[in-house]
Amino acid sequence: MTTQRPTRPAPRRRIGLPALVLCALAVGALAVVGLGAVSMHARVSAQAPTPGLDDVTDDAVAGHRFSLLDFEFGAVFSHWLGDLGAVLSGRHEDGPAADALVQRYFDLRADLAEARAAGRSDAVIARLEAERAAIENRVERILEHRVGEELRRSGFARPLPLFGDQALLWPPVDVELTRPPRVLTVSPRDEIRIARSVLLDPELPLPEMMRVEAAVEADGRWSALVQGIGGLGSYPAIVHDARSYAATVNTIAHEWTHNYLFFYPLGFHFFDSRELRTMNETVANMVGDEIAEALQRAHPAVQPRGSPAADRTESDAALAQLRLDVDTLLAAGRIEDAEALMEAARLQLAELGRNFRRINQAFFAARGVYADTAASSSPIGALLLALRGEADSLAAFIAIVREFDSLAELEAAVRG
């Protein structure tokens, strides 16, 4: 007769002092990041008063504003406490199983788009949405981990002063895959400039978007546009849940860059001038592009279904030329001619597969802060690309530009 030895209980996982200190720091510091994000976006609403615009805008968007404060408080429970649990456990999903889960999530995105386009039943769409919702939190954690690891490999993590073997990526990558708010952008009609921007309800229907625009434009001085965005640099970052895999990881890295730069002069002075805003957005675009490309190489097994990216060479060239022509017409005081040209170009771009609901001064004001894109006529993109070409690494480039608080500093750095 075999005597069965009693089973010893598995030893409890012991959490070392460094991990506890890290967690304590993280809980307090993440709150600071969240409050910083709220403060930062509150400054958008606290732009310099513009006589004749502020009251009109406030009346037009009444009842439709997006509350970043409500979002941040909700994130404390839905994200930060969950992230703390992940830190304590030291576990994360990775490998082929994680690849398969990420691929399934983005395949479901394609399935939903196809089902809606085909007019499938509400029951079919609800089933697809439920399956995607069931795995969304896990996919968020996987993408956070992978983007964070790529940022570490790129040199952004730094050792803690008291724990030399503990390297910290600050702030940690944290993302919520959901519908970002819409944004109302207002520009003067006689120049391309952001005069006002307001975060709006992500579910705002098209007729109401058009009503808001018409109300702002009623006195003939302003150009307005309500449109969706791909993400928002809150904390956790809001990233659109209907984007492709490549666009999603790009946007996660882009919005993380905004959170990172907040702790340095470049990000802290984001709203001080049009040039600084453009520098911030363009730097974030550059980081997003490089990290997304690196992730595609690191995880080639993730190839979700979807339409191949269209060749935008011709339409980008047309959009870039349109921006230059519009700038010239507005500088000559030919406002109506510029607006007629933009509408004609919008129709031509639609024939090239680029569909925009409206192209007006507000359209270019919103997109023009991304100086590495066709919609911008700013020289800042070329300056930043030149500086990136001289830097040994992405982290080395960011270590330089994060200290800038003026365009003059960027220009001086490029001159050497």
GROMACS .gro file of N, CA and C in nm, residues 102 128 193 238 242 281 293-294 334 371:
model
   30
  102VAL      N    1  -0.491   3.954  -3.027
  102VAL     CA    2  -0.486   4.086  -3.091
  102VAL      C    3  -0.541   4.077  -3.233
  128LEU      N    4  -2.118   4.037  -3.258
  128LEU     CA    5  -1.980   4.074  -3.288
  128LEU      C    6  -1.928   4.176  -3.187
  193ARG      N    7  -0.591   7.963  -3.872
  193ARG     CA    8  -0.541   7.968  -3.734
  193ARG      C    9  -0.647   7.912  -3.641
  238ILE      N   10  -0.699   5.805  -2.482
  238ILE     CA   11  -0.815   5.754  -2.553
  238ILE      C   12  -0.773   5.729  -2.697
  242ALA      N   13  -1.206   5.181  -3.359
  242ALA     CA   14  -1.243   5.135  -3.493
  242ALA      C   15  -1.130   5.154  -3.594
  281GLU      N   16   0.286   6.829  -3.179
  281GLU     CA   17   0.210   6.732  -3.258
  281GLU      C   18   0.298   6.661  -3.361
  293GLU      N   19   0.630   5.112  -3.669
  293GLU     CA   20   0.710   5.033  -3.763
  293GLU      C   21   0.791   4.927  -3.690
  294ALA      N   22   0.849   4.963  -3.576
  294ALA     CA   23   0.927   4.866  -3.499
  294ALA      C   24   0.839   4.753  -3.447
  334ARG      N   25  -0.865   8.747  -5.064
  334ARG     CA   26  -0.964   8.685  -5.155
  334ARG      C   27  -1.029   8.565  -5.085
  371ALA      N   28   0.296   6.905  -3.884
  371ALA     CA   29   0.377   6.967  -3.989
  371ALA      C   30   0.445   6.867  -4.081
   0.00000   0.00000   0.00000
